[in-house]
Amino acid sequence: MELIFDTYAKSQLTFVQNFAGQAAKQAYIECLNKSNAVEIVQPLLYDIDPVVRMNAVLGLARLAGNSKKCAKKILCADNLLKSLLGQITTENVRMNDDSFKNKYKVPRDNKACSYLKTYKKSCMNLIRNISKHLSCSEMIVKECDGIHAILTCMKDLDVMVREVALQAISSIAGQDPSISQLIIKSGILPQIVQSLKEERHDFKLYALSALSEIAKHNQKLAKQIVDVHTLPNVIIFLSTDYNTDVKLQANTLLLIKNIAKHSLSLTETVVETKLFPEILLLMAHPDESIRYNSAEVVYEVVKYSTQICKMIVTTGGIVSLLNVILKSKEYPSTPAVLALGYISSVSPLLATAVINSKILSGAMNILKQLTAILKSDTDEDSLKAGVAWTLEMIGQHSSKHAKSVFTCHAVNAMIDVYINTSPTHEAHHKCKSAIKVILNKSEDFSAIEKLLTPSMPSQIMLHILIQISQMLPKSLKARRNFIINGHLKMIQNLKPDINSHLDYVIKAVNCCFPDNILQMVAGEIPESVLRKLDKFVPNSQCLLDDQDV
């Protein structure tokens, strides 16, 4: 009889070991799924043999990592996850029971705990892998008492167990702010921060990731992260001593960004930790991911504070942001572009500083580079939208600022983007808004007039003619050029809807010219007739007022 049970036990062990091995290979996943592997293996999670239990959990964790379908089956299997996580404490008791070790021949040396370590790591991996595919944090935490299981693993002496527990925290905390709050209430936060001081490199990375996933949700959670003295423990990773550790610095920057983005008070707290000038130096880092993440941090902090914008300008931050834009390849330069927009929006003086900033011995300035992005083949809608918004922030202050935008042909580039992008794209609308604002500030009649072409979209034509109608009454030279260059004739050939905005604006432009010139506009107008413009006074009753359109 004993032989029969021994044979049964050995066959169980062989089966579950093979299952764990096959679950790690993508080629076997579909077959395992069709064979209902989850349902077959589930009873083995409660087997009396710890090695069987360990391999069963290991196999399910691998299965969940490789297949969304299998992850869903595991999550939905009746009582599976709850029982599994609940057994972590039971396993601790069992593996410290000498009679249990004798019965199941568990080794007594330092390897005795390897079963338990593997079991705990597999449980945490299972949580992480399921969370990777499915929004299941609420079920794991509230229905399966997942936080208690994670806390148990975080207290383990083995660093590998704690590492995987941190990864599980990142996975579930990132899905829901209420889950992040429960994690904080468990009292685990100081322990995560303490993990930043561990010598093991990966441990620091996972701790940073867990903190970042919690902080990203809202101001309250981010402040709780700050209140446990997180920033002094992470800011040191931005120093030159860690410049070769790209992953560590990238994760640190991500955490700082997720803290700073929520409010002015948090931004000021971040800046007070001596973030500058290290962050500006990192925007010249050889690794593009570090440059990108640094620009993201700067973008988040300039949104809230005029003083920070001024500080960045005085410390050479504009050139640093331009450097990020120039060297962007794999990562979009959107954060750097938007940061320049926020800086420019603060005052005409800072906008001028942005315009005048140059790099590469003056060969490239910011406006030229922004225009180049608009003209490029990139399909990054958010990037081109960001460029248009930044140009609007620069050109909104005065005619001098608007002229700078015109001079680098940025307005023409925005018109092309407007024409060639769908109205469903953000860039389409941002370009239209920027063109309108810059035209409204411009006093360079020649530059505006050059935009007039018969193929100009009616929405853009409207804003061009609005500005022209404001300038024609003030300048005889402008009226003469408008006729000589054929633009008065061109707008007569436009056929807008009667009483539409464009129709109204064309009539306002026509009011700037005598009736006899309007009647002769289809042909050559003699110089003698043009001279009559000198004495013509536009009819003020039909001129366009700023509020008319």
Coordinates of C-alpha atoms in Angstrom, one line a residue:
M1 CA 0.0 0.0 0.0
E2 CA 2.8 2.4 0.9
L3 CA 4.4 1.7 -2.5
I4 CA 1.2 2.8 -4.2
F5 CA 1.2 6.1 -2.4
D6 CA 4.9 6.7 -3.0
T7 CA 4.3 6.1 -6.7
Y8 CA 1.4 8.5 -6.6
A9 CA 3.4 11.2 -4.8
K10 CA 6.3 10.8 -7.2
S11 CA 4.0 11.1 -10.3
Q12 CA 2.4 14.2 -8.8
L13 CA 5.9 15.8 -8.3
T14 CA 7.0 14.8 -11.8
F15 CA 3.8 16.2 -13.3
V16 CA 4.0 19.6 -11.5
Q17 CA 7.7 20.0 -12.2
N18 CA 7.0 19.4 -15.9
F19 CA 4.1 21.8 -15.8
A20 CA 6.3 24.6 -14.2
G21 CA 8.9 24.0 -16.9
Q22 CA 6.5 24.2 -19.8
A23 CA 4.7 27.2 -18.4
A24 CA 8.0 29.2 -18.8
K25 CA 8.0 28.6 -22.5
Q26 CA 5.8 30.6 -24.9
A27 CA 5.5 27.6 -27.3
Y28 CA 3.5 25.5 -24.7
I29 CA 1.2 28.3 -23.5
E30 CA -1.7 27.7 -25.9
C31 CA -1.6 24.0 -25.4
L32 CA -1.7 24.4 -21.6
N33 CA -4.6 26.8 -21.9
K34 CA -6.6 24.4 -24.0
S35 CA -5.8 21.5 -21.6
N36 CA -7.3 23.5 -18.7
A37 CA -4.0 23.5 -16.9
V38 CA -5.2 26.0 -14.3
E39 CA -8.1 23.8 -13.2
I40 CA -6.0 20.7 -13.1
V41 CA -3.1 22.3 -11.1
Q42 CA -5.3 24.1 -8.6
P43 CA -5.8 21.1 -6.2
L44 CA -2.0 20.7 -6.1
L45 CA -1.7 24.1 -4.4
Y46 CA -3.0 22.5 -1.2
D47 CA -0.9 19.3 -1.5
I48 CA 0.9 18.1 1.6
D49 CA 4.2 18.0 -0.1
P50 CA 5.9 21.5 0.0
V51 CA 7.8 20.8 -3.2
V52 CA 4.6 20.1 -5.1
R53 CA 3.0 23.2 -3.8
M54 CA 6.0 25.3 -4.6
N55 CA 6.1 24.1 -8.2
A56 CA 2.4 24.5 -8.7
V57 CA 2.6 28.2 -7.7
L58 CA 5.7 28.7 -9.8
G59 CA 4.0 27.2 -12.8
L60 CA 0.9 29.4 -12.4
A61 CA 3.0 32.5 -12.0
R62 CA 4.8 31.7 -15.2
L63 CA 1.6 30.9 -16.9
A64 CA 0.0 34.2 -15.9
G65 CA 3.1 36.1 -17.1
N66 CA 2.9 34.6 -20.5
S67 CA -0.8 34.6 -21.2
K68 CA -3.6 37.1 -20.6
K69 CA -6.2 34.3 -21.0
C70 CA -4.5 32.2 -18.4
A71 CA -4.1 35.2 -16.0
K72 CA -7.8 35.8 -16.3
K73 CA -8.5 32.1 -15.6
I74 CA -6.4 32.2 -12.5
L75 CA -8.0 35.3 -11.3
C76 CA -11.5 34.0 -11.8
A77 CA -10.8 30.4 -10.5
D78 CA -12.9 29.9 -7.4
N79 CA -11.0 30.8 -4.2
L80 CA -7.6 30.1 -5.9
L81 CA -5.9 33.4 -5.3
K82 CA -7.4 34.0 -1.9
S83 CA -6.3 30.6 -0.6
L84 CA -2.9 31.0 -2.2
L85 CA -2.1 34.3 -0.6
G86 CA -3.6 33.2 2.7
Q87 CA -1.2 30.2 2.8
I88 CA 1.9 32.4 2.9
T89 CA 1.6 32.6 6.7
T90 CA 0.8 28.9 6.9
E91 CA 3.9 28.1 4.9
N92 CA 6.0 30.1 7.4
V93 CA 4.7 28.0 10.3
R94 CA 5.1 24.7 8.4
M95 CA 8.7 25.3 7.4
N96 CA 9.7 26.0 11.0
D97 CA 8.1 22.8 12.2
D98 CA 10.8 20.1 12.7
S99 CA 8.3 17.2 12.6
F100 CA 7.0 18.5 9.3
K101 CA 10.6 18.7 7.9
N102 CA 11.3 15.1 9.1
K103 CA 8.2 13.7 7.5
Y104 CA 8.7 15.4 4.1
K105 CA 12.5 15.2 4.1
V106 CA 12.9 18.9 4.0
P107 CA 16.7 19.7 4.4
R108 CA 17.8 21.1 7.7
D109 CA 20.7 23.3 6.5
N110 CA 20.6 26.8 5.0
K111 CA 18.8 25.4 2.0
A112 CA 15.8 24.4 4.1
C113 CA 14.2 27.8 3.5
S114 CA 14.6 27.6 -0.3
Y115 CA 11.1 26.0 -0.7
L116 CA 9.5 28.8 1.3
K117 CA 11.4 31.5 -0.5
T118 CA 10.5 30.2 -3.9
Y119 CA 6.8 29.8 -2.8
K120 CA 6.7 33.5 -1.6
K121 CA 8.5 34.8 -4.7
S122 CA 6.1 32.8 -6.9
C123 CA 3.1 34.2 -5.1
M124 CA 4.3 37.8 -5.5
N125 CA 5.2 37.1 -9.1
L126 CA 1.7 35.7 -9.7
I127 CA 0.2 39.0 -8.3
R128 CA 2.6 41.0 -10.5
N129 CA 1.9 39.0 -13.7
I130 CA -1.9 39.0 -13.3
S131 CA -1.8 42.8 -12.7
K132 CA 0.3 43.2 -15.8
H133 CA -2.6 42.0 -17.9
L134 CA -5.7 42.8 -15.9
S135 CA -7.1 45.6 -13.7
C136 CA -7.4 43.4 -10.6
S137 CA -5.8 45.4 -7.8
E138 CA -9.1 45.8 -5.9
M139 CA -9.8 42.1 -6.0
I140 CA -6.3 41.2 -4.9
V141 CA -6.3 43.7 -2.0
K142 CA -9.8 43.7 -0.7
E143 CA -11.1 40.2 -1.5
C144 CA -7.9 38.2 -1.2
D145 CA -6.1 40.1 1.6
G146 CA -3.2 40.7 -0.7
I147 CA -1.7 43.5 1.4
H148 CA -1.2 41.1 4.3
A149 CA 0.6 38.7 2.1
I150 CA 2.8 41.4 0.6
L151 CA 3.6 42.7 4.1
T152 CA 4.6 39.2 5.1
C153 CA 7.0 39.0 2.1
M154 CA 8.4 42.5 2.7
K155 CA 9.4 41.3 6.2
D156 CA 11.3 38.3 4.9
L157 CA 15.0 38.2 5.5
D158 CA 15.7 37.1 1.9
V159 CA 16.3 40.2 -0.3
M160 CA 15.0 38.4 -3.4
V161 CA 11.6 37.8 -1.7
R162 CA 11.4 41.5 -0.8
E163 CA 12.3 42.5 -4.3
V164 CA 9.4 40.6 -5.8
A165 CA 7.1 42.0 -3.2
L166 CA 8.1 45.5 -4.2
Q167 CA 7.3 44.6 -7.8
A168 CA 3.9 43.3 -6.8
I169 CA 3.3 46.6 -4.9
S170 CA 4.1 48.6 -8.1
S171 CA 1.8 46.5 -10.2
I172 CA -1.3 46.9 -8.0
A173 CA -0.6 50.4 -6.7
G174 CA -0.4 51.8 -10.2
Q175 CA -3.9 50.7 -11.0
D176 CA -6.0 52.5 -8.4
P177 CA -5.4 55.5 -6.0
S178 CA -7.7 53.8 -3.4
I179 CA -5.4 50.7 -3.4
S180 CA -2.4 53.0 -3.0
Q181 CA -4.0 54.6 0.0
L182 CA -4.6 51.1 1.5
I183 CA -1.0 50.2 0.9
I184 CA 0.1 53.4 2.7
K185 CA -2.3 52.7 5.6
S186 CA -0.7 49.3 6.1
G187 CA 2.4 51.1 7.4
I188 CA 4.7 49.7 4.7
L189 CA 5.8 53.1 3.3
P190 CA 8.8 53.7 5.6
Q191 CA 10.0 50.2 4.8
I192 CA 9.9 50.9 1.1
V193 CA 11.9 54.2 1.6
Q194 CA 14.4 52.3 3.8
S195 CA 14.8 50.0 0.8
L196 CA 16.4 52.9 -1.1
K197 CA 19.5 52.5 1.2
E198 CA 20.0 48.8 0.3
E199 CA 23.2 48.0 -1.5
R200 CA 21.5 45.7 -4.0
H201 CA 20.9 47.8 -7.2
D202 CA 17.7 46.1 -8.3
F203 CA 16.2 46.6 -4.9
K204 CA 16.6 50.4 -5.2
L205 CA 15.0 50.3 -8.7
Y206 CA 11.9 48.4 -7.5
A207 CA 11.6 50.7 -4.4
L208 CA 11.7 53.7 -6.7
S209 CA 9.1 52.2 -9.0
A210 CA 6.7 51.3 -6.1
L211 CA 6.9 54.9 -4.7
S212 CA 6.4 56.4 -8.2
E213 CA 3.3 54.3 -8.9
I214 CA 1.8 55.4 -5.6
A215 CA 2.8 59.1 -6.0
K216 CA 1.4 59.4 -9.6
H217 CA -2.3 59.4 -8.7
N218 CA -2.9 62.5 -6.7
Q219 CA -1.6 65.3 -4.5
K220 CA -2.6 63.5 -1.2
L221 CA -0.7 60.4 -2.0
A222 CA 2.3 62.3 -3.3
K223 CA 2.5 64.3 -0.1
Q224 CA 2.4 61.2 2.0
I225 CA 5.4 59.9 0.0
V226 CA 7.2 63.2 0.7
D227 CA 6.3 63.2 4.4
V228 CA 8.3 60.0 5.0
H229 CA 11.5 61.8 3.9
T230 CA 11.6 60.2 0.5
L231 CA 13.2 63.1 -1.4
P232 CA 16.4 63.4 0.6
N233 CA 17.0 59.7 0.0
V234 CA 16.4 59.8 -3.8
I235 CA 17.9 63.2 -4.8
I236 CA 21.4 61.8 -4.2
F237 CA 20.9 59.5 -7.1
L238 CA 20.9 62.5 -9.5
S239 CA 24.5 63.4 -8.6
T240 CA 27.4 62.8 -10.9
D241 CA 28.4 59.8 -8.8
Y242 CA 25.5 57.9 -10.3
N243 CA 25.8 59.2 -13.9
T244 CA 26.7 55.8 -15.3
D245 CA 23.6 54.2 -13.7
V246 CA 21.0 55.1 -16.3
K247 CA 18.1 53.0 -14.9
L248 CA 18.5 54.3 -11.4
Q249 CA 18.6 57.9 -12.5
A250 CA 15.7 57.5 -14.9
N251 CA 13.5 55.9 -12.1
T252 CA 14.5 58.7 -9.7
L253 CA 13.5 61.3 -12.2
L254 CA 10.2 59.6 -12.9
L255 CA 9.4 59.6 -9.1
I256 CA 10.3 63.3 -8.8
K257 CA 8.1 64.1 -11.7
N258 CA 5.2 62.2 -10.3
I259 CA 5.5 64.1 -7.0
A260 CA 6.1 67.6 -8.5
K261 CA 3.2 67.5 -11.0
H262 CA 0.4 67.7 -8.6
S263 CA 0.7 71.2 -7.0
L264 CA 2.8 74.3 -6.4
S265 CA 3.6 73.3 -2.8
L266 CA 5.0 69.9 -3.9
T267 CA 6.9 71.6 -6.7
E268 CA 8.5 73.9 -4.2
T269 CA 9.3 71.0 -1.9
V270 CA 11.1 69.2 -4.8
V271 CA 13.1 72.3 -5.7
E272 CA 14.1 72.9 -2.1
T273 CA 15.9 69.5 -2.1
K274 CA 18.6 71.0 -4.3
L275 CA 17.1 69.7 -7.6
F276 CA 18.9 72.5 -9.4
P277 CA 21.4 72.6 -11.0
E278 CA 21.7 68.8 -11.2
I279 CA 18.6 68.6 -13.3
L280 CA 20.0 71.0 -15.9
L281 CA 23.2 69.1 -16.0
L282 CA 21.3 65.8 -16.6
M283 CA 19.7 67.4 -19.7
A284 CA 23.1 67.1 -21.3
H285 CA 23.5 63.5 -20.2
P286 CA 24.8 61.1 -22.9
D287 CA 21.8 58.9 -22.5
E288 CA 18.6 60.1 -24.2
S289 CA 16.3 58.6 -21.7
I290 CA 17.9 60.6 -18.9
R291 CA 17.7 63.8 -21.0
Y292 CA 14.0 63.1 -21.7
N293 CA 13.1 62.4 -18.1
S294 CA 15.0 65.5 -16.9
A295 CA 13.0 67.6 -19.4
E296 CA 9.8 66.1 -18.0
V297 CA 10.7 67.1 -14.5
V298 CA 11.5 70.7 -15.7
Y299 CA 8.2 70.8 -17.6
E300 CA 6.3 69.8 -14.4
V301 CA 8.0 72.4 -12.2
V302 CA 7.8 75.4 -14.5
K303 CA 4.0 75.0 -14.8
Y304 CA 3.4 76.2 -11.2
S305 CA 6.0 78.9 -10.5
T306 CA 7.1 82.1 -12.1
Q307 CA 10.1 82.2 -9.9
I308 CA 11.2 78.8 -11.0
C309 CA 10.9 79.9 -14.6
K310 CA 13.1 82.9 -13.9
M311 CA 15.6 80.7 -12.1
I312 CA 15.8 78.3 -15.1
V313 CA 16.5 81.2 -17.5
T314 CA 19.2 82.7 -15.3
T315 CA 21.0 79.4 -14.8
G316 CA 21.1 78.5 -18.5
G317 CA 18.2 76.2 -18.6
I318 CA 16.8 77.4 -21.9
V319 CA 20.0 76.2 -23.7
S320 CA 19.7 72.9 -21.8
L321 CA 16.1 72.4 -23.1
L322 CA 17.2 73.3 -26.6
N323 CA 19.9 70.7 -26.3
V324 CA 17.2 68.1 -25.4
I325 CA 15.2 69.1 -28.5
L326 CA 18.1 69.0 -30.9
K327 CA 19.3 65.6 -29.7
S328 CA 15.9 63.8 -29.5
K329 CA 15.7 60.7 -31.6
E330 CA 14.0 57.8 -29.9
Y331 CA 12.1 60.0 -27.4
P332 CA 9.8 62.9 -28.4
S333 CA 11.0 66.3 -27.3
T334 CA 7.5 67.3 -26.2
P335 CA 8.3 67.9 -22.5
A336 CA 11.2 70.3 -23.4
V337 CA 9.0 72.1 -26.0
L338 CA 6.2 72.6 -23.5
A339 CA 8.6 73.7 -20.8
L340 CA 9.8 76.5 -23.2
G341 CA 6.2 77.4 -23.7
Y342 CA 5.5 77.8 -20.0
I343 CA 8.6 79.9 -19.5
S344 CA 7.7 82.1 -22.5
S345 CA 4.2 82.7 -21.2
V346 CA 5.4 84.3 -18.0
S347 CA 6.6 87.6 -19.4
P348 CA 7.8 89.4 -22.6
L349 CA 11.3 89.4 -21.1
L350 CA 11.5 85.6 -20.7
A351 CA 9.9 85.1 -24.1
T352 CA 12.7 87.3 -25.5
A353 CA 15.3 85.2 -23.7
V354 CA 13.8 82.1 -25.3
I355 CA 14.0 83.7 -28.8
N356 CA 17.6 84.8 -28.3
S357 CA 18.9 81.6 -26.9
K358 CA 21.2 79.8 -29.3
I359 CA 23.4 76.7 -29.5
L360 CA 26.1 75.4 -31.7
S361 CA 27.8 78.8 -32.0
G362 CA 24.6 80.5 -33.0
A363 CA 23.9 78.1 -35.9
M364 CA 20.6 77.0 -34.4
N365 CA 18.1 78.9 -32.2
I366 CA 14.9 77.7 -30.6
L367 CA 12.5 79.2 -33.2
K368 CA 14.3 77.6 -36.1
Q369 CA 14.3 74.3 -34.4
L370 CA 10.6 74.5 -33.5
T371 CA 9.8 75.4 -37.1
A372 CA 11.9 72.4 -38.2
I373 CA 9.8 70.1 -36.1
L374 CA 6.6 71.5 -37.7
K375 CA 8.1 70.8 -41.2
S376 CA 9.3 67.3 -40.3
D377 CA 7.6 64.1 -41.2
T378 CA 7.0 63.1 -37.6
D379 CA 3.5 61.8 -37.0
E380 CA 3.7 62.8 -33.3
D381 CA 0.5 64.8 -33.1
S382 CA 1.1 65.9 -29.5
L383 CA 4.7 67.1 -30.4
K384 CA 3.5 69.4 -33.2
A385 CA 0.6 70.6 -31.0
G386 CA 3.1 71.4 -28.3
V387 CA 5.3 73.3 -30.8
A388 CA 2.3 75.4 -32.0
W389 CA 1.3 76.2 -28.4
T390 CA 4.8 77.2 -27.5
L391 CA 5.0 79.5 -30.6
E392 CA 1.7 81.1 -29.5
M393 CA 3.1 81.7 -26.0
I394 CA 6.2 83.4 -27.5
G395 CA 4.3 85.5 -30.1
Q396 CA 1.4 86.6 -27.9
H397 CA 3.3 89.4 -26.1
S398 CA 4.0 92.1 -28.7
S399 CA 4.5 92.8 -32.4
K400 CA 8.3 92.3 -31.9
H401 CA 7.7 88.8 -30.6
A402 CA 5.2 88.0 -33.4
K403 CA 7.7 89.3 -36.0
S404 CA 10.3 86.8 -34.7
V405 CA 7.9 84.0 -35.2
F406 CA 7.1 85.2 -38.7
T407 CA 10.8 85.7 -39.6
C408 CA 11.6 82.0 -39.1
H409 CA 8.7 81.0 -41.3
A410 CA 6.9 79.3 -38.4
V411 CA 3.5 80.7 -39.3
N412 CA 3.8 79.2 -42.8
A413 CA 4.8 75.9 -41.2
M414 CA 1.7 76.0 -38.9
I415 CA -0.6 76.7 -41.9
D416 CA 0.8 73.6 -43.6
V417 CA 0.2 71.5 -40.5
Y418 CA -3.3 72.9 -40.2
I419 CA -4.0 72.0 -43.9
N420 CA -2.4 68.5 -43.8
T421 CA -3.9 67.3 -40.5
S422 CA -7.3 66.1 -39.7
P423 CA -9.6 68.2 -37.4
T424 CA -9.6 65.2 -35.0
H425 CA -5.9 66.0 -34.3
E426 CA -4.8 68.3 -31.6
A427 CA -2.2 69.9 -33.7
H428 CA -4.8 71.1 -36.2
H429 CA -6.6 73.2 -33.5
K430 CA -3.4 74.3 -31.8
C431 CA -2.0 75.6 -35.0
K432 CA -5.2 77.5 -35.8
S433 CA -5.1 79.1 -32.3
A434 CA -1.5 80.1 -32.6
I435 CA -1.9 81.6 -36.1
K436 CA -4.8 83.7 -34.9
V437 CA -2.9 85.1 -31.8
I438 CA 0.3 85.8 -33.7
L439 CA -1.6 87.5 -36.6
N440 CA -3.4 89.6 -34.1
K441 CA -0.1 90.9 -32.6
S442 CA 1.7 91.4 -35.9
E443 CA 2.3 94.8 -37.4
D444 CA 4.3 93.6 -40.4
F445 CA 1.9 94.1 -43.2
S446 CA 4.3 92.7 -45.8
A447 CA 4.7 89.4 -43.9
I448 CA 1.0 89.0 -43.4
E449 CA 0.2 89.8 -47.0
K450 CA 2.5 87.1 -48.3
L451 CA 0.3 84.6 -46.6
L452 CA -2.6 85.4 -49.0
T453 CA -3.1 82.7 -51.6
P454 CA -6.3 81.5 -53.3
S455 CA -5.9 78.1 -51.8
M456 CA -5.7 79.3 -48.2
P457 CA -8.3 77.6 -46.0
S458 CA -11.2 79.9 -45.3
Q459 CA -10.7 79.7 -41.5
I460 CA -7.1 80.9 -41.8
M461 CA -8.0 83.4 -44.6
L462 CA -10.5 84.9 -42.2
H463 CA -7.9 85.8 -39.6
I464 CA -5.4 87.0 -42.1
L465 CA -8.0 89.4 -43.6
I466 CA -9.2 90.6 -40.2
Q467 CA -5.6 91.8 -39.4
I468 CA -5.2 93.3 -42.9
S469 CA -8.5 95.2 -42.5
Q470 CA -7.1 96.7 -39.3
M471 CA -3.9 97.8 -41.0
L472 CA -5.0 99.1 -44.4
P473 CA -6.7 102.3 -43.1
K474 CA -3.5 103.3 -41.3
S475 CA -1.1 102.9 -44.3
L476 CA -1.2 104.3 -47.8
K477 CA 1.7 102.2 -48.8
A478 CA -0.1 99.1 -47.6
R479 CA -3.2 100.0 -49.6
R480 CA -1.1 100.5 -52.7
N481 CA 0.8 97.3 -52.3
F482 CA -2.4 95.4 -51.7
I483 CA -3.7 96.5 -55.1
I484 CA -0.3 96.2 -57.0
N485 CA 0.3 92.7 -55.6
G486 CA -3.1 91.5 -56.9
H487 CA -4.5 90.7 -53.5
L488 CA -7.4 93.1 -53.7
K489 CA -8.4 91.4 -57.0
M490 CA -7.8 87.9 -55.4
I491 CA -10.2 88.4 -52.5
Q492 CA -12.9 89.6 -54.9
N493 CA -12.8 86.2 -56.5
L494 CA -13.4 84.5 -53.2
K495 CA -17.0 83.3 -53.0
P496 CA -17.9 83.1 -49.3
D497 CA -21.4 82.4 -48.1
I498 CA -23.5 85.6 -47.9
N499 CA -23.4 87.2 -44.4
S500 CA -20.7 84.7 -43.3
H501 CA -17.8 86.0 -41.2
L502 CA -15.5 85.8 -44.2
D503 CA -18.0 87.7 -46.4
Y504 CA -18.2 90.4 -43.7
V505 CA -14.4 90.7 -43.4
I506 CA -14.0 91.0 -47.2
K507 CA -16.5 93.9 -47.2
A508 CA -14.5 95.5 -44.4
V509 CA -11.3 95.3 -46.6
N510 CA -13.1 96.7 -49.6
C511 CA -14.2 99.7 -47.5
C512 CA -10.5 100.7 -47.4
F513 CA -10.6 101.5 -51.2
P514 CA -12.6 103.9 -53.4
D515 CA -15.5 102.5 -55.4
N516 CA -13.8 103.3 -58.8
I517 CA -10.8 101.2 -57.8
L518 CA -13.0 98.3 -56.8
Q519 CA -14.8 98.5 -60.1
M520 CA -11.5 98.5 -62.1
V521 CA -9.8 95.8 -60.0
A522 CA -10.3 93.1 -62.6
G523 CA -8.0 94.9 -65.0
E524 CA -4.9 97.2 -64.9
I525 CA -5.3 100.2 -62.7
P526 CA -3.6 103.3 -64.0
E527 CA -1.1 105.2 -61.8
S528 CA -3.4 108.3 -62.0
V529 CA -6.2 106.3 -60.3
L530 CA -3.8 104.9 -57.7
R531 CA -2.8 108.4 -56.8
K532 CA -6.3 109.1 -55.7
L533 CA -5.7 106.7 -52.8
D534 CA -3.6 109.5 -51.2
K535 CA -6.7 111.5 -50.5
F536 CA -9.2 108.7 -49.9
V537 CA -10.5 108.3 -46.3
P538 CA -11.9 104.8 -45.6
N539 CA -15.5 104.8 -44.5
S540 CA -15.4 104.3 -40.7
Q541 CA -18.9 103.0 -40.6
C542 CA -18.1 99.9 -42.5
L543 CA -14.7 99.2 -41.1
L544 CA -14.3 96.0 -39.0
D545 CA -14.3 96.5 -35.2
D546 CA -12.2 94.1 -33.1
Q547 CA -15.4 92.6 -31.6
D548 CA -17.2 92.1 -34.8
V549 CA -15.8 88.6 -35.5

